[in-house]
Amino acid sequence: MILQRDSDYSDGTVLGSMCTEPHPVAAEAFVAGLHVNLGDPYLFPNAYRAERECIGWLAETLLDHPAPEEAEGSIVSGGTEANILAAYAAREVTGGREIIVPATRHFSFEKAARMLRMKLVEAPLRSDYTVDVDAVQDLISRDTALIVGIVGTTETGSVDDIEALSDVAEDHGVPLHVDAAFGGFTAPFLREEYPLPRFGFDLEAVVSVTVDPHKMGLVPPPAGGIVFRDDEFPKAIEVYAPYLSGGGASQYTITGTRPGAPVLALYANILELGEEGYRRIAFRCYEETLKVAEKARELGLELAVDPPHLNLVNIRLPDRGTAERLLRESEREGWKISVSTKPLGVRIVMMPHLDAETVSRFLELVARVLGG
Ligand code: PLP
């Protein structure tokens, strides 16, 4: 089979991906829903209702929405589409053209800015790669459409101080979008024991949140999530689709025809795992992360963020030459790694398919390469 030559998460060699092996019930529900097109909800009213319930669950369980029944949202093609929708809606509602983003922002915001003819205004970082909130305040202008904060940056897994960002945004009457594509399924649980900020709709300025089921939600791709506080922002970008079955309907997603399979997979995971199951996975992944961090320290390796904020360890590399050598040696030994640029490092995303024992073997390789 053609797939036999590709990567498989189960052998523990994929170290730099934010996707993982889907939960078995998600895989089963996905296959059952192969024919479902949520672009035509009249044909699939129950799948559509499942999507509404998923959005309600995300809003209530992960995002502390004070009135989850008012939340609006969609399971979309990924975090990229979710972030583009958030930027587009903010531009239409506010009339502003600038998006203030942390310098750690995912490249999806660059796509958003280019497509929407908006301008990214990058805010500088603190030493733990979280955004400098005072600097964000200084960057606000009459043209600011949106401030973005990140829960789990792509390269270091850092979590911005969303509570402080919300205060600043509220003082200036600017909406706040939270990109919790990676951290949305873990941070709400981990903050029960570790010092992480709140980032949901209980914070006044938060108008939208990206939270991706195809990352820590154990749903097969494509499954990004966009949740809006209510229908004000999505209404500003919705389009009427006149020819749909049973009379027209409005939609605001970028895609028209869109898959129901990932929605059914998320719905199945919510029923099977629920809050308790996702909490267990979050703690297991983070505890393995802490063990990896400890092993790295023992080997004399330097973590970019120590301790890691979420289940991502970034080990600093001294120069590009070392990074190239590590890429070559890793490939030779069968590890699939990912090198970050800001900072220069190797990022190990401690997804459910990894454990500290396996990753420790890779750390020994890193130590050898760094040792020359
Ligand atoms: N936001 C963050 C913080 C991410 O790490 C990523 C992807 O890694 C995205 C957005 C984009 O998600 P996707 O690849 O699903 O479009």
Coordinates of C-alpha atoms and ligand atoms in Angstrom, one line a residue:
M1 CA 0.0 0.0 0.0
I2 CA 1.3 3.5 -0.8
L3 CA 0.9 4.6 2.8
Q4 CA 3.4 2.0 4.0
R5 CA 6.3 4.3 3.0
D6 CA 4.9 7.2 5.1
S7 CA 5.2 8.1 8.8
D8 CA 3.1 6.4 11.4
Y9 CA 2.7 7.9 14.9
S10 CA 2.7 4.6 16.6
D11 CA 6.5 3.9 16.5
G12 CA 7.3 7.0 18.5
T13 CA 9.7 8.5 16.0
V14 CA 7.5 11.5 15.0
L15 CA 8.8 14.2 17.4
G16 CA 7.7 17.5 15.9
S17 CA 4.1 17.1 14.9
M18 CA 1.0 18.6 16.6
C19 CA -1.2 15.9 15.1
T20 CA -1.4 12.4 16.5
E21 CA -3.0 9.0 16.2
P22 CA -6.8 9.6 16.3
H23 CA -8.7 8.0 19.2
P24 CA -10.3 4.7 17.9
V25 CA -13.9 6.0 18.5
A26 CA -13.0 9.1 16.5
A27 CA -11.6 7.0 13.6
E28 CA -14.8 4.9 13.6
A29 CA -17.1 7.9 13.6
F30 CA -15.1 9.6 10.9
V31 CA -15.5 6.6 8.6
A32 CA -19.3 6.5 9.4
G33 CA -19.5 10.1 8.3
L34 CA -17.6 10.0 5.1
H35 CA -20.6 11.1 3.0
V36 CA -21.7 14.0 5.2
N37 CA -21.4 17.5 3.8
L38 CA -22.1 20.2 6.4
G39 CA -22.2 22.8 3.7
D40 CA -25.7 21.5 3.1
P41 CA -27.2 21.2 6.6
Y42 CA -30.7 20.5 5.4
L43 CA -29.6 17.1 4.2
F44 CA -27.7 16.4 7.4
P45 CA -29.7 18.0 10.3
N46 CA -28.4 15.6 12.9
A47 CA -24.7 16.0 12.0
Y48 CA -25.3 19.7 12.0
R49 CA -26.8 19.5 15.4
A50 CA -23.8 17.4 16.5
E51 CA -21.6 20.3 15.4
R52 CA -23.7 22.8 17.4
E53 CA -23.3 20.5 20.5
C54 CA -19.5 20.3 19.9
I55 CA -19.3 24.1 19.8
G56 CA -21.4 24.3 23.0
W57 CA -19.1 21.8 24.7
L58 CA -15.9 23.6 23.6
A59 CA -17.4 26.9 24.8
E60 CA -18.5 25.5 28.2
T61 CA -15.9 23.0 29.1
L62 CA -12.7 24.4 27.7
L63 CA -13.5 28.1 27.2
D64 CA -15.4 29.1 30.3
H65 CA -18.2 30.7 28.4
P66 CA -20.7 32.3 30.9
A67 CA -23.6 31.6 28.5
P68 CA -22.4 28.7 26.2
E69 CA -25.7 28.5 24.4
E70 CA -24.9 32.0 22.9
A71 CA -21.6 30.8 21.5
E72 CA -21.3 30.5 17.7
G73 CA -18.6 28.6 15.9
S74 CA -17.6 25.9 13.4
I75 CA -15.3 22.9 13.0
V76 CA -13.2 24.1 10.0
S77 CA -10.3 22.9 8.0
G78 CA -7.7 23.8 10.6
G79 CA -6.2 26.5 12.8
T80 CA -5.3 28.4 9.7
E81 CA -8.9 28.8 8.6
A82 CA -10.0 29.6 12.1
N83 CA -7.4 32.4 12.5
I84 CA -8.3 33.8 9.0
L85 CA -12.0 33.9 10.0
A86 CA -11.2 35.6 13.3
A87 CA -9.2 38.3 11.5
Y88 CA -11.8 38.7 8.7
A89 CA -14.7 39.1 11.2
A90 CA -12.7 41.6 13.3
R91 CA -11.9 43.7 10.2
E92 CA -15.6 43.8 9.2
V93 CA -16.9 44.6 12.7
T94 CA -14.3 47.2 13.7
G95 CA -13.3 48.7 10.3
G96 CA -9.7 48.6 11.5
R97 CA -6.9 47.2 9.4
E98 CA -4.1 46.3 11.9
I99 CA -3.7 43.1 13.8
I100 CA -1.4 43.2 16.8
V101 CA 0.2 39.7 17.1
P102 CA 3.0 38.3 19.3
A103 CA 6.3 37.9 17.4
T104 CA 5.7 34.2 17.9
R105 CA 2.5 34.2 15.8
H106 CA 1.8 31.3 13.5
F107 CA 2.3 31.9 9.8
S108 CA -1.5 31.6 9.3
F109 CA -1.7 35.3 10.4
E110 CA 0.6 36.2 7.6
K111 CA -1.8 34.5 5.2
A112 CA -4.8 36.3 6.8
A113 CA -3.1 39.7 6.6
R114 CA -2.2 39.2 2.9
M115 CA -5.6 37.9 1.9
L116 CA -7.5 40.5 3.8
R117 CA -5.1 43.4 3.0
M118 CA -4.5 43.9 6.7
K119 CA -1.2 44.8 8.4
L120 CA 0.5 42.6 11.1
V121 CA 2.0 44.7 13.9
E122 CA 4.4 42.4 15.8
A123 CA 4.8 42.8 19.5
P124 CA 8.1 41.9 21.1
L125 CA 8.6 39.0 23.5
R126 CA 9.7 38.4 27.1
S127 CA 12.5 35.9 27.8
D128 CA 10.0 33.0 28.0
Y129 CA 8.7 33.8 24.5
T130 CA 5.4 35.2 25.8
V131 CA 4.3 38.5 24.4
D132 CA 5.3 41.7 26.3
V133 CA 1.9 43.0 27.3
D134 CA 3.1 46.6 27.9
A135 CA 4.5 46.6 24.4
V136 CA 1.1 45.4 23.0
Q137 CA -0.5 48.4 24.8
D138 CA 1.9 50.8 23.2
L139 CA 1.1 49.4 19.8
I140 CA -2.6 50.0 19.9
S141 CA -3.8 52.6 17.4
R142 CA -7.1 53.9 16.0
D143 CA -6.6 51.3 13.2
T144 CA -6.3 48.3 15.5
A145 CA -8.9 45.7 14.5
L146 CA -7.7 42.9 16.7
I147 CA -5.2 41.9 19.4
V148 CA -4.1 38.2 19.3
G149 CA -2.8 36.2 22.2
I150 CA -1.5 32.6 22.0
V151 CA -2.0 29.6 24.2
G152 CA 0.7 27.3 23.1
T153 CA 3.0 28.9 20.6
T154 CA 4.1 26.7 17.7
E155 CA 7.8 26.8 18.3
T156 CA 8.1 26.8 22.1
G157 CA 4.6 26.1 23.5
S158 CA 4.6 29.3 25.4
V159 CA 1.4 30.6 26.9
D160 CA 0.8 34.4 26.7
D161 CA -0.7 36.2 29.7
I162 CA -4.2 36.3 28.2
E163 CA -5.7 37.8 31.4
A164 CA -3.4 40.8 31.2
L165 CA -4.0 41.1 27.4
S166 CA -7.7 41.1 28.0
D167 CA -7.4 43.9 30.5
V168 CA -5.4 46.0 28.0
A169 CA -7.8 45.2 25.2
E170 CA -10.8 46.0 27.3
D171 CA -9.3 49.4 28.4
H172 CA -8.9 50.3 24.7
G173 CA -12.1 48.8 23.4
V174 CA -10.3 46.5 21.1
P175 CA -11.4 42.8 20.5
L176 CA -9.1 40.0 21.6
H177 CA -8.7 36.7 19.7
V178 CA -7.0 33.8 21.4
D179 CA -5.1 31.3 19.2
A180 CA -5.4 28.2 21.4
A181 CA -5.0 25.9 18.4
F182 CA -2.5 23.8 20.3
G183 CA -3.2 24.5 24.0
G184 CA -7.0 24.7 23.9
F185 CA -7.5 21.0 24.9
T186 CA -4.8 21.0 27.6
A187 CA -4.3 24.4 29.3
P188 CA -7.9 24.4 30.8
F189 CA -7.0 21.3 32.8
L190 CA -3.3 21.9 33.5
R191 CA -4.1 25.2 35.1
E192 CA -5.8 23.3 37.9
E193 CA -2.2 22.4 39.0
Y194 CA 0.2 24.6 37.2
P195 CA 0.4 28.4 36.8
L196 CA -1.3 29.1 33.6
P197 CA -3.7 32.0 32.8
R198 CA -7.4 31.9 32.0
F199 CA -8.0 32.5 28.4
G200 CA -11.7 31.9 27.7
F201 CA -14.9 33.9 27.4
D202 CA -15.0 34.7 31.1
L203 CA -12.5 37.4 30.1
E204 CA -14.4 40.4 28.8
A205 CA -12.4 41.2 25.7
V206 CA -12.2 37.7 24.2
V207 CA -14.4 37.7 21.1
S208 CA -13.1 34.5 19.5
V209 CA -10.9 31.5 20.2
T210 CA -9.1 29.0 17.8
V211 CA -9.0 25.5 19.3
D212 CA -8.1 22.6 17.1
P213 CA -9.6 19.1 17.6
H214 CA -7.0 17.7 15.1
K215 CA -4.2 18.6 17.5
M216 CA -4.7 17.6 21.2
G217 CA -8.4 16.7 20.5
L218 CA -7.3 13.3 19.0
V219 CA -9.6 13.9 15.9
P220 CA -8.3 13.1 12.4
P221 CA -7.7 16.1 10.2
P222 CA -9.2 18.3 8.9
A223 CA -10.5 19.6 12.2
G224 CA -9.8 23.1 13.3
G225 CA -12.1 24.9 15.6
I226 CA -13.3 28.5 15.7
V227 CA -15.5 29.6 18.6
F228 CA -17.1 33.1 18.7
R229 CA -18.5 34.6 21.8
D230 CA -21.9 35.1 20.0
D231 CA -23.2 35.7 16.5
E232 CA -22.1 39.3 16.2
F233 CA -18.7 38.6 14.6
P234 CA -19.6 35.7 12.3
K235 CA -22.8 37.5 11.1
A236 CA -20.5 40.3 9.8
I237 CA -18.9 37.8 7.4
E238 CA -21.7 35.5 6.5
V239 CA -22.9 34.9 2.9
Y240 CA -26.2 33.7 1.7
A241 CA -26.1 30.4 -0.3
P242 CA -29.4 30.4 -2.2
Y243 CA -29.4 27.0 -3.9
L244 CA -28.9 24.7 -0.9
S245 CA -31.4 21.9 -0.3
G246 CA -34.6 22.9 1.4
G247 CA -34.2 26.6 0.6
G248 CA -31.1 28.7 1.1
A249 CA -28.9 29.1 4.2
S250 CA -26.2 31.4 5.4
Q251 CA -22.6 30.4 6.1
Y252 CA -19.4 32.1 7.1
T253 CA -16.8 29.5 6.7
I254 CA -14.3 29.8 3.9
T255 CA -15.1 26.4 2.5
G256 CA -18.7 25.8 1.1
T257 CA -18.9 22.1 1.0
R258 CA -17.2 20.9 4.2
P259 CA -16.7 17.5 5.7
G260 CA -19.0 16.3 8.5
A261 CA -16.6 13.4 9.3
P262 CA -14.3 15.3 11.6
V263 CA -17.3 16.8 13.4
L264 CA -18.7 13.3 14.1
A265 CA -15.3 12.2 15.2
L266 CA -15.1 15.1 17.7
Y267 CA -18.6 14.3 18.9
A268 CA -17.6 10.7 19.4
N269 CA -14.6 11.7 21.4
I270 CA -16.6 14.0 23.6
L271 CA -19.0 11.2 24.4
E272 CA -16.3 8.7 24.9
L273 CA -13.6 10.7 26.7
G274 CA -15.5 13.8 27.9
E275 CA -13.9 16.3 30.2
E276 CA -12.4 13.6 32.4
G277 CA -10.7 11.7 29.5
Y278 CA -9.3 14.9 28.0
R279 CA -8.0 15.9 31.5
R280 CA -6.2 12.6 31.9
I281 CA -4.6 12.9 28.5
A282 CA -3.5 16.5 29.2
F283 CA -1.8 15.6 32.5
R284 CA -0.2 12.5 31.1
C285 CA 1.3 14.4 28.2
Y286 CA 2.5 17.2 30.5
E287 CA 4.0 14.9 33.0
E288 CA 5.9 13.1 30.3
T289 CA 7.1 16.6 29.1
L290 CA 8.4 17.4 32.6
K291 CA 10.4 14.1 32.6
V292 CA 11.8 14.9 29.2
A293 CA 12.8 18.4 30.5
E294 CA 14.5 16.8 33.5
K295 CA 16.4 14.4 31.3
A296 CA 17.5 17.3 29.0
R297 CA 18.8 19.2 32.0
E298 CA 20.7 16.1 33.2
L299 CA 22.4 15.9 29.8
G300 CA 23.4 19.5 30.0
L301 CA 21.0 20.7 27.3
E302 CA 19.4 24.1 27.5
L303 CA 15.6 24.5 27.3
A304 CA 14.3 27.6 25.5
V305 CA 11.4 27.7 28.0
D306 CA 12.1 26.1 31.4
P307 CA 9.9 24.7 32.7
P308 CA 7.8 24.2 29.6
H309 CA 4.4 25.9 29.8
L310 CA 2.6 23.0 27.9
N311 CA 3.5 19.7 26.4
L312 CA 6.3 21.0 24.1
V313 CA 10.0 21.0 24.8
N314 CA 12.3 23.2 22.8
I315 CA 16.0 22.5 23.1
R316 CA 18.3 25.3 22.0
L317 CA 20.8 24.7 19.2
P318 CA 23.9 27.0 19.0
D319 CA 24.0 27.6 15.3
R320 CA 22.6 26.6 11.9
G321 CA 25.5 24.2 11.2
T322 CA 24.6 22.2 14.4
A323 CA 20.9 22.2 13.4
E324 CA 21.9 20.8 9.9
R325 CA 24.0 18.1 11.6
L326 CA 21.2 17.2 13.9
L327 CA 18.7 17.0 11.0
R328 CA 21.1 14.6 9.2
E329 CA 21.9 12.4 12.2
S330 CA 18.2 12.2 13.2
E331 CA 17.2 11.1 9.7
R332 CA 19.9 8.5 9.8
E333 CA 18.5 7.1 13.1
G334 CA 14.9 7.4 11.9
W335 CA 13.7 10.3 14.0
K336 CA 11.4 12.8 12.3
I337 CA 12.3 16.1 13.9
S338 CA 11.4 19.8 13.5
V339 CA 13.8 22.7 13.9
S340 CA 12.5 26.0 15.2
T341 CA 14.0 29.3 14.1
K342 CA 12.9 31.8 16.8
P343 CA 14.7 30.5 18.8
L344 CA 17.0 28.2 16.9
G345 CA 16.1 24.9 18.5
V346 CA 14.7 21.4 18.1
R347 CA 11.0 21.3 19.1
I348 CA 9.7 18.1 20.6
V349 CA 5.9 18.1 20.8
M350 CA 4.9 15.6 23.5
M351 CA 1.8 14.3 21.9
P352 CA -0.1 11.2 23.2
H353 CA 1.9 9.0 20.8
L354 CA 5.2 9.8 22.7
D355 CA 6.6 9.0 26.1
A356 CA 9.6 10.2 28.0
E357 CA 11.5 7.0 27.7
T358 CA 11.5 7.0 23.9
V359 CA 12.3 10.7 23.7
S360 CA 15.2 10.3 26.1
R361 CA 17.0 8.2 23.5
F362 CA 16.6 11.1 21.0
L363 CA 18.0 13.5 23.7
E364 CA 21.1 11.4 23.9
L365 CA 21.6 11.9 20.2
V366 CA 21.1 15.6 20.6
A367 CA 23.7 15.6 23.4
R368 CA 26.2 13.7 21.1
V369 CA 25.7 16.1 18.3
L370 CA 26.1 19.2 20.5
G371 CA 29.1 17.6 22.1
G372 CA 30.7 17.6 18.6
Ligands
PLP1 N1 -2.0 28.3 15.5 C1 -1.0 27.7 16.1 C2 -0.5 28.2 17.4 C3 -0.4 26.5 15.5 O1 0.6 25.9 16.2 C4 -0.9 26.1 14.3 C5 -0.3 24.9 13.7 O2 0.6 24.3 14.1 C6 -1.9 26.8 13.7 C7 -2.5 27.9 14.3 C8 -2.4 26.4 12.3 O3 -3.1 25.2 12.4 P1 -3.4 24.3 11.1 O4 -2.0 23.7 10.7 O5 -4.4 23.3 11.6 O6 -3.9 25.2 10.0

